[in-house]
Coordinates of C-alpha atoms and ligand atoms in Angstrom, one line a residue:
X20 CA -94.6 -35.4 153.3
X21 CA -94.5 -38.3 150.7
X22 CA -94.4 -36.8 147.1
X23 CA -96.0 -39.1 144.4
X24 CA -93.9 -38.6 141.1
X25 CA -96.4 -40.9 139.7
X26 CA -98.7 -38.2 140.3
X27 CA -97.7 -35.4 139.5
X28 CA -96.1 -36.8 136.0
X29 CA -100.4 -38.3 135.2
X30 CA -101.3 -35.1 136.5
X31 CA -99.0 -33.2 134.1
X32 CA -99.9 -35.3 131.3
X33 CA -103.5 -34.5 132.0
X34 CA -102.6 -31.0 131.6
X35 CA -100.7 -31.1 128.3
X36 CA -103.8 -33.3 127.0
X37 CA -106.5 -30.5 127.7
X38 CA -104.4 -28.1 126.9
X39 CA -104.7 -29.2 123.6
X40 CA -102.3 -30.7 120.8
X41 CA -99.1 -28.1 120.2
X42 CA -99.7 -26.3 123.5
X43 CA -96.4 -25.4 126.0
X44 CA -97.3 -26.1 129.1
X45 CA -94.6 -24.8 131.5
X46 CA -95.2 -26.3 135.2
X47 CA -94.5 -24.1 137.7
X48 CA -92.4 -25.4 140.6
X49 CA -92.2 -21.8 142.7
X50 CA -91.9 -21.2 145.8
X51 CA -90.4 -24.4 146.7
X52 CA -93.2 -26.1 144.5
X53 CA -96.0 -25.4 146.3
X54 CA -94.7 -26.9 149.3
X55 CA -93.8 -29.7 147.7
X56 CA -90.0 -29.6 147.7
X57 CA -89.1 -28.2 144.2
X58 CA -86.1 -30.5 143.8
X59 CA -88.2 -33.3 143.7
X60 CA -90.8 -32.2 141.4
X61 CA -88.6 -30.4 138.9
X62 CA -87.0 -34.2 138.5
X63 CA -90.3 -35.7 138.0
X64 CA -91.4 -33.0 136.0
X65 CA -88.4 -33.5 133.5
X66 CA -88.9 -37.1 133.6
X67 CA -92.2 -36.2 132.3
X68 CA -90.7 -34.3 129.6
X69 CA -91.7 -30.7 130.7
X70 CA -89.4 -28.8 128.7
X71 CA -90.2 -25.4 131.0
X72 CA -90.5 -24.9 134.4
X73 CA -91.2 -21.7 136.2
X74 CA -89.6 -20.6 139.6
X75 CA -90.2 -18.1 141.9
X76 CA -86.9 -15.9 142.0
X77 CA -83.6 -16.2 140.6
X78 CA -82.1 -18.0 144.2
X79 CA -84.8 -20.7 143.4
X80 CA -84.2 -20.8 139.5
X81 CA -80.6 -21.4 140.5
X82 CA -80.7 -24.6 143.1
X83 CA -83.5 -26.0 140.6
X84 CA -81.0 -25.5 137.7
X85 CA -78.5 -27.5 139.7
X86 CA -80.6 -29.9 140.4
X87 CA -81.6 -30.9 137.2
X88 CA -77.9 -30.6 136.0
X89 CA -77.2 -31.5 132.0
X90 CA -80.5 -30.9 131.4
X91 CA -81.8 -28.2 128.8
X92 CA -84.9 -27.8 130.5
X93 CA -86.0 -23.9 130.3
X94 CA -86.7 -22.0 133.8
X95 CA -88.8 -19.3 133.6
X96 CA -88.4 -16.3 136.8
X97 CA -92.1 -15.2 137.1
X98 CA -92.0 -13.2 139.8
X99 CA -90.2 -10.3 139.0
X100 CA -86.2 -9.3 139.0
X101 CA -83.7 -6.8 140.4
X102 CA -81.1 -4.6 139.2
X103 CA -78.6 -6.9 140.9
X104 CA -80.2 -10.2 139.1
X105 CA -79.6 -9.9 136.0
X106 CA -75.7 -11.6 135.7
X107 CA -77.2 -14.8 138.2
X108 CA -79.9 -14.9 135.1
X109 CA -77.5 -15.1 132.6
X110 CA -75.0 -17.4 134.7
X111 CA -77.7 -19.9 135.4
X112 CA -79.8 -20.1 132.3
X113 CA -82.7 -18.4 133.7
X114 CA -85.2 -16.6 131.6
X115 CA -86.5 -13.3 133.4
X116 CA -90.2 -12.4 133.3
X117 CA -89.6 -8.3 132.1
X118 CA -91.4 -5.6 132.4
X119 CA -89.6 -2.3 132.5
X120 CA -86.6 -0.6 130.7
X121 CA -84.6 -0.9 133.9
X122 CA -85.0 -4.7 133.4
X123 CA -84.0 -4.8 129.9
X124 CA -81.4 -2.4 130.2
X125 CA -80.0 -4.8 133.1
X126 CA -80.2 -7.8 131.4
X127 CA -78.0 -6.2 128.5
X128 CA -75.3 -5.4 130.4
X129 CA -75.4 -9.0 132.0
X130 CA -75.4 -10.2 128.4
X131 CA -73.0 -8.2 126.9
X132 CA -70.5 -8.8 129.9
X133 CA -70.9 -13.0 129.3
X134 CA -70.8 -12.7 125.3
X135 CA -74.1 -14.7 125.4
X136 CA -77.3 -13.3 124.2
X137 CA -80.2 -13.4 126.5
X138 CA -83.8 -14.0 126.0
X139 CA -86.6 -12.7 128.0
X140 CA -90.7 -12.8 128.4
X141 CA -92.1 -9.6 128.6
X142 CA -95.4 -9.4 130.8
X143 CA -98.2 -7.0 129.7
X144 CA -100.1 -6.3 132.6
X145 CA -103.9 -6.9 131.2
X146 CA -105.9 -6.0 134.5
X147 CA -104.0 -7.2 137.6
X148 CA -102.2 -4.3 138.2
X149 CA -99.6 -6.3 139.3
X150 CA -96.4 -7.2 137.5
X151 CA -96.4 -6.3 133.7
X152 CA -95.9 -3.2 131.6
X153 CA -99.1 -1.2 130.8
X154 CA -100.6 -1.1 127.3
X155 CA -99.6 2.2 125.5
X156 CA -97.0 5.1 126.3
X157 CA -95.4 2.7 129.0
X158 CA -95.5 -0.1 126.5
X159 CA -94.0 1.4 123.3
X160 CA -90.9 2.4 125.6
X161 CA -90.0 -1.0 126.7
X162 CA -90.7 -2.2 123.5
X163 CA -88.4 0.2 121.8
X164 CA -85.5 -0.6 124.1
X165 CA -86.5 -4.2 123.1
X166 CA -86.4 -3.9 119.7
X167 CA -82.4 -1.6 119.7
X168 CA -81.7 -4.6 122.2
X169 CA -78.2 -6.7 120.3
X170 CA -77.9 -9.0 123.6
X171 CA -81.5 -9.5 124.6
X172 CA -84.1 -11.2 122.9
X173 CA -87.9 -11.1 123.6
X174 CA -89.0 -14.8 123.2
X175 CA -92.3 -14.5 124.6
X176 CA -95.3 -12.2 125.7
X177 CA -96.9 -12.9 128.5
X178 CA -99.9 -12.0 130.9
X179 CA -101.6 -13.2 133.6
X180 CA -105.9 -13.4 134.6
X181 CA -107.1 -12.5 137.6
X182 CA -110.4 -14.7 137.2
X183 CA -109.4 -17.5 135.4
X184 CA -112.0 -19.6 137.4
X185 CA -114.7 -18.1 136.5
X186 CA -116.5 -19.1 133.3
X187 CA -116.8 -16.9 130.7
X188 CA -116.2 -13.8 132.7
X189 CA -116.1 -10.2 131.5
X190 CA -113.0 -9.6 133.2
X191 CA -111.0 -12.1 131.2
X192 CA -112.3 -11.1 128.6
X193 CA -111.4 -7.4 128.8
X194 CA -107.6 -8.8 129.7
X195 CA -107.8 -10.7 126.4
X196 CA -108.7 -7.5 124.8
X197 CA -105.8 -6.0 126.4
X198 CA -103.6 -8.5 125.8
X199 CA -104.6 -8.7 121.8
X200 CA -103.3 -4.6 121.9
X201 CA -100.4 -5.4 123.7
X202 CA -99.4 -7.9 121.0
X203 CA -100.1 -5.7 118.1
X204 CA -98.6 -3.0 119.8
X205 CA -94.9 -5.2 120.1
X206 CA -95.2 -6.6 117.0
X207 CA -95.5 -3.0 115.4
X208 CA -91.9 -3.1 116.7
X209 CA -90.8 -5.7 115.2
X210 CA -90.6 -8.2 117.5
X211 CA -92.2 -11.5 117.0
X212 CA -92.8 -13.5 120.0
X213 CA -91.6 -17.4 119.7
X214 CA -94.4 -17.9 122.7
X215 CA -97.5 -16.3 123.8
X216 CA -99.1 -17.2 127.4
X217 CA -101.8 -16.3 129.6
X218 CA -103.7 -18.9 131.1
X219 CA -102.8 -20.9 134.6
X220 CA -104.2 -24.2 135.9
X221 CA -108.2 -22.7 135.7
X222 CA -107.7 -20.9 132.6
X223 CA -107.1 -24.7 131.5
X224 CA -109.6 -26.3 133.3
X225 CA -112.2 -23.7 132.8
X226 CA -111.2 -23.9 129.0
X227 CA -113.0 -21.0 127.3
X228 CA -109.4 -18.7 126.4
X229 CA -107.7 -21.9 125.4
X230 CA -109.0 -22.2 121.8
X231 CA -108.3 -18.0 121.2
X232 CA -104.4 -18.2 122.9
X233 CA -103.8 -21.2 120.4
X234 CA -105.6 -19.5 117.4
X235 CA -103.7 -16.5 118.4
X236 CA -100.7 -18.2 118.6
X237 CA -101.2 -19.6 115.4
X238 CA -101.7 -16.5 113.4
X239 CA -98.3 -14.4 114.6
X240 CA -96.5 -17.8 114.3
X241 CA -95.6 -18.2 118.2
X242 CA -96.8 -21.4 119.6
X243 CA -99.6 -21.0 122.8
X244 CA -98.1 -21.7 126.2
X245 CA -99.7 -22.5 129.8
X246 CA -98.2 -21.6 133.1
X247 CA -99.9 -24.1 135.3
X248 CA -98.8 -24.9 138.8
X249 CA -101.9 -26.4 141.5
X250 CA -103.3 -28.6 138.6
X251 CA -99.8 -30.2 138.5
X252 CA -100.3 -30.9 142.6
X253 CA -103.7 -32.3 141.4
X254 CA -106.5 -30.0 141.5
X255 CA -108.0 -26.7 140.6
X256 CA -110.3 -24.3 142.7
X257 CA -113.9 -24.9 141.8
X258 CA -115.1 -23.2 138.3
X259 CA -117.9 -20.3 138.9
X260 CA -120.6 -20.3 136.2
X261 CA -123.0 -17.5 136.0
X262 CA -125.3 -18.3 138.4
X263 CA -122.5 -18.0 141.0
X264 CA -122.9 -22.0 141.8
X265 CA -119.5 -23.6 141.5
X266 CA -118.5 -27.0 139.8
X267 CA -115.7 -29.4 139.5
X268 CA -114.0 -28.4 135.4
X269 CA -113.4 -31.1 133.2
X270 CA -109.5 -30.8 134.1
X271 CA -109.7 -31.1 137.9
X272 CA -111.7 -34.3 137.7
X273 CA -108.6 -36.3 136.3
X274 CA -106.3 -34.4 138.8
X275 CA -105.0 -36.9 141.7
X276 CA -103.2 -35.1 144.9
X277 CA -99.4 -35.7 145.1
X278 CA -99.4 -35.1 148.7
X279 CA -99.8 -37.0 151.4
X280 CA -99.2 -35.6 154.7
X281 CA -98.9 -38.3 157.5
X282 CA -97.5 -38.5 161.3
X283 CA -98.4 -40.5 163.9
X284 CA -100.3 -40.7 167.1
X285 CA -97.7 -39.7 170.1
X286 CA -100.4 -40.4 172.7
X287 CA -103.8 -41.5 173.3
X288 CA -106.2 -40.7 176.7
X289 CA -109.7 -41.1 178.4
X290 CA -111.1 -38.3 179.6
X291 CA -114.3 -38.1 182.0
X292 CA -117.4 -36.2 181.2
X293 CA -116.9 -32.8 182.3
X294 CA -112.8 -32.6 181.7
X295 CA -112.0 -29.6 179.1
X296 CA -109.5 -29.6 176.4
X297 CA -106.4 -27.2 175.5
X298 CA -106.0 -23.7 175.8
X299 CA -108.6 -21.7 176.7
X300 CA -110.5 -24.9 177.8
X301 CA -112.7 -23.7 174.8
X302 CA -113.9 -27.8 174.6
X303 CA -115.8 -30.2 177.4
X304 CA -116.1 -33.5 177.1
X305 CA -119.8 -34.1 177.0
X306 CA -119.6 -37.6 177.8
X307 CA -116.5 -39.8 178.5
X308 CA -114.2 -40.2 175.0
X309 CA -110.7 -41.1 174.0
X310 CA -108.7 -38.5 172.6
X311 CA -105.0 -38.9 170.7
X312 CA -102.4 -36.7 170.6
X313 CA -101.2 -35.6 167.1
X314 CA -97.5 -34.0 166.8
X315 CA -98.6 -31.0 164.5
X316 CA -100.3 -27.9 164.7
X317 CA -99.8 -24.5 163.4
X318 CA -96.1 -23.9 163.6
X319 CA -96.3 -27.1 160.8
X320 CA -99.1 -25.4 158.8
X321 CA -101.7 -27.5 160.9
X322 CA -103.7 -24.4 160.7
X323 CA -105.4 -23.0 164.1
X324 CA -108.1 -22.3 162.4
X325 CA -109.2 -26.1 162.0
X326 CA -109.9 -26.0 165.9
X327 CA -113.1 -26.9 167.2
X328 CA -115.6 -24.5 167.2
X329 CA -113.9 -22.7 164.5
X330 CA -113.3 -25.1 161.4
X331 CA -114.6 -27.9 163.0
X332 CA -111.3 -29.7 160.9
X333 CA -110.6 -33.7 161.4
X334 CA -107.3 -36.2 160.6
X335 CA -108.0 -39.7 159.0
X336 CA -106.8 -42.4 161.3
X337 CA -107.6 -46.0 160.4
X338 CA -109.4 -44.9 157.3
X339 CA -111.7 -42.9 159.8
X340 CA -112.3 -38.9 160.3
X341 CA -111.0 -38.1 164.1
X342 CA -112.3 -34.6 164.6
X343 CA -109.9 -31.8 166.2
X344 CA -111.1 -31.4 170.2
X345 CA -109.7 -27.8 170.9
X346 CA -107.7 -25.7 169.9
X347 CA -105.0 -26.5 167.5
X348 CA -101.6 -25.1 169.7
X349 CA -98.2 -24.8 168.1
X350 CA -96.7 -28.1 167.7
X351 CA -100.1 -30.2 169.0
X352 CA -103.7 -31.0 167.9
X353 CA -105.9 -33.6 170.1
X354 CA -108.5 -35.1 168.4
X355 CA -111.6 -37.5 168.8
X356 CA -110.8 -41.3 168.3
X357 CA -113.7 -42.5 170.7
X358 CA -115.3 -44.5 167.5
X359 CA -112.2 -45.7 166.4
X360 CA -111.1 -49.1 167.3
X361 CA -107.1 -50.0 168.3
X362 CA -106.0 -46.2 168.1
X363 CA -102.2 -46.7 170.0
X364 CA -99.1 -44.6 170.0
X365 CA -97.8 -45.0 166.7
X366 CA -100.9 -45.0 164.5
X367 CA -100.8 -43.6 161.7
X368 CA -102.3 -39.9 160.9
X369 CA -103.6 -38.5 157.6
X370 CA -102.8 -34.9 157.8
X371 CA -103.9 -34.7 154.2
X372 CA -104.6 -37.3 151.8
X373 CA -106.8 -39.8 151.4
X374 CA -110.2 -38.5 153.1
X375 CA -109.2 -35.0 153.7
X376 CA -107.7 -32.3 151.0
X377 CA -106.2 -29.3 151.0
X378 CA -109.5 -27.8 150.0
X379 CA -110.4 -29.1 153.1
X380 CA -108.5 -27.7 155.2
X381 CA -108.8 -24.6 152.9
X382 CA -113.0 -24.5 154.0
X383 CA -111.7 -24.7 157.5
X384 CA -109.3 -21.5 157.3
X385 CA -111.3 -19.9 155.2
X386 CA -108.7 -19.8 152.5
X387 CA -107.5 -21.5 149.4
X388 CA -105.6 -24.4 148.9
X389 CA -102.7 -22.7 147.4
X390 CA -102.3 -21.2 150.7
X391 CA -102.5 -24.6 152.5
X392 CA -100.5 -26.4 150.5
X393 CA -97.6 -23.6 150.6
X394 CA -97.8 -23.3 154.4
X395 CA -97.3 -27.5 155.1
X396 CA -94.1 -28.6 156.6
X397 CA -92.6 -31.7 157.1
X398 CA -89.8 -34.0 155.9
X399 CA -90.0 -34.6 152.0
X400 CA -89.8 -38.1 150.9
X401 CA -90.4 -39.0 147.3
X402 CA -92.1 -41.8 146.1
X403 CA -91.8 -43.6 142.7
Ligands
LIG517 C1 -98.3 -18.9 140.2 C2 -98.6 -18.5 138.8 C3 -99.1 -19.3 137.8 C4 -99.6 -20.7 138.2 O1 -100.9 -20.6 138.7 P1 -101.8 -21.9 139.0 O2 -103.1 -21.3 139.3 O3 -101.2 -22.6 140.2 O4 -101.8 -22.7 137.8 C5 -99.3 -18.9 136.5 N1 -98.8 -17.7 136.2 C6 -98.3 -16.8 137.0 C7 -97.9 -15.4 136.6 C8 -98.2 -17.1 138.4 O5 -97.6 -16.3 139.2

């Protein structure tokens, strides 16, 4: 699994320029950067100047934060905390995503215990029903416990869309609704956020609640902020427009993949007409053909469903699609190489990469490529 740091720093500079001038964007690295090995990309990403990066849990926020050593970058834990937490937040310079009294009331006593004040982004849930504190009654309470707080400080509000890909939908724009009570309703409090945030990679790409976050943003004094993670790997799922077709956004086409997934062929073989292929013998050869043998399958993330007859998924060997023969098993996937000239054990396989994406493979599993991506394993090695 080579890591292009190249990559992902153009592709996060791609971000921070549609984002628009005086916009955060926060990169998110969790769980273990999308597959990508967080170490590595929490490097790049400083190199790139990122000055926030957001992490799954507080065991990830903490090997990231030794990772990147001296360095002042911010680490955001999105998804969620426990009692137990709070003192590793405080010891490792993480900043919890809150939502309830118990989490505040937590994070005090962490705070108070280490003499250093704490700051914290409180999540309004808007309409995923998810993490995040409900507009109202459930609100005003954590907002009060907020505001009596001496050792924790709320730096930013935060929420998250559940249809950030599709254009100009209803739904976001109810969240924004929610989100635009949630802020009054905290800032009747007296807190005043430093940072507001909403959007991910689609909100970005997408565009149409970027210019109301930064105006927003701009009229409470707190600058805008974007949590985006798959636009940093290079891409973004397809944008919906109204009449349901789906397009490329005007991010995604300046996104490059930083993964390339490669092994090689362990074994190549004729087979006659007639001979069937792994389990279930669900393929025969319908005329003589040369097959290789690939060392992955779905115990790597080579997902089964890319067999034949199912996904119908392919490899790139010699710059050429060699389609899956059979079923994908646990640690092996044959494919076709019978057009493709000089195939020998050792020949190099694109898993993904150049010819075949994760939104490939995606279309085969009938998933997304967040799922893909997060499922791949393999032996990291970064590249300049
Ligand atoms: C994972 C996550 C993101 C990043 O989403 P992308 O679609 O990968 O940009 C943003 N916000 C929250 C709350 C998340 O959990």
């Amino acid at each position: 699994m080579e890591i292009s740091r190249a990559r992902l720093k153009e592709n996060f500079r791609a971000v921070q320029s549609a984002a628009g001038a005086g916009v955060e964007v926060l990169a998110v690295v969790k769980a273990n950067g999308y597959g990508h090995d967080a170490a590595i990309c929490a490097m790049a990403l400083v190199e790139a100047k990122a000055r926030w990066l957001g992490v799954s849990d507080v065991e990830e926020g903490a090997r990231v934060r030794e990772q990147l050593g001296e360095s002042v970058t911010r680490l955001l834990v999105m998804c969620g905390m426990e009692q137990g937490d709070a003192s590793a937040m405080v010891q490792h310079g993480l900043t919890p995503v809150v939502w309830t009294v118990e989490h505040v009331a937590a994070m005090e006593r962490a705070a108070r215990a280490s003499g250093q004040r704490a700051k914290v982004h409180l999540e309004i849930d808007t309409g995923m029903s998810r993490q995040g504190t409900q507009v109202g009654e459930e609100l005003a309470a954590v907002v009060e416990r907020l505001s009596a707080s001496r050792w924790v400080h709320c730096e930013g509000v935060m929420s998250h869309l559940s249809s950030a890909e599709v254009a100009w939908s209803k739904i976001t724009e109810n969240q924004r609704e929610n989100f635009e009570r949630g802020i009054a309703q905290v800032r009747s409090a007296g807190i005043e956020p430093e940072l507001l945030h909403l959007g991910n990679s689609s909100a970005v790409d997408e565009g149409s609640t970027m210019g109301w976050v930064r105006e927003t943003a701009k009229q409470i004094g707190a600058k805008a902020m974007v949590r985006t993670g798959l636009a940093v790997y290079g891409m973004c799922l397809p944008v919906e427009g109204p009449n349901g077709k789906t397009k490329k956004g005007s991010l995604a086409v300046k996104l490059k993949p930083a993964l390339t997934w490669k092994t090689h062929v362990t074994g190549v073989r004729e087979i006659a007409k007639g001979t069937t292929v792994g389990y279930g013998a669900t393929f025969t050869a319908q005329r003589k053909m040369r097959i290789a043998l690939v060392p992955v399958g779905y115990a790597d993330g080579f997902r089964r469903e890319a067999s034949s007859g199912i996904g119908d998924g392919w490899v790139m060997i010699a710059g050429k699609k060699a389609r899956v023969v059979g079923r994908v098993s646990m640690n092996l996937t044959t494919v076709d190489v019978t057009g493709i000239d000089g195939v020998h054990v050792g020949s190099e396989v694109v898993l993904l990469g150049e010819g075949v994406c994760a939104e490939d493979h995606a279309q085969w599993a009938g998933t997304i490529a967040y799922d893909i991506l997060c499922g791949v394993k393999g032996k990291f090695v970064s590249r300049g």
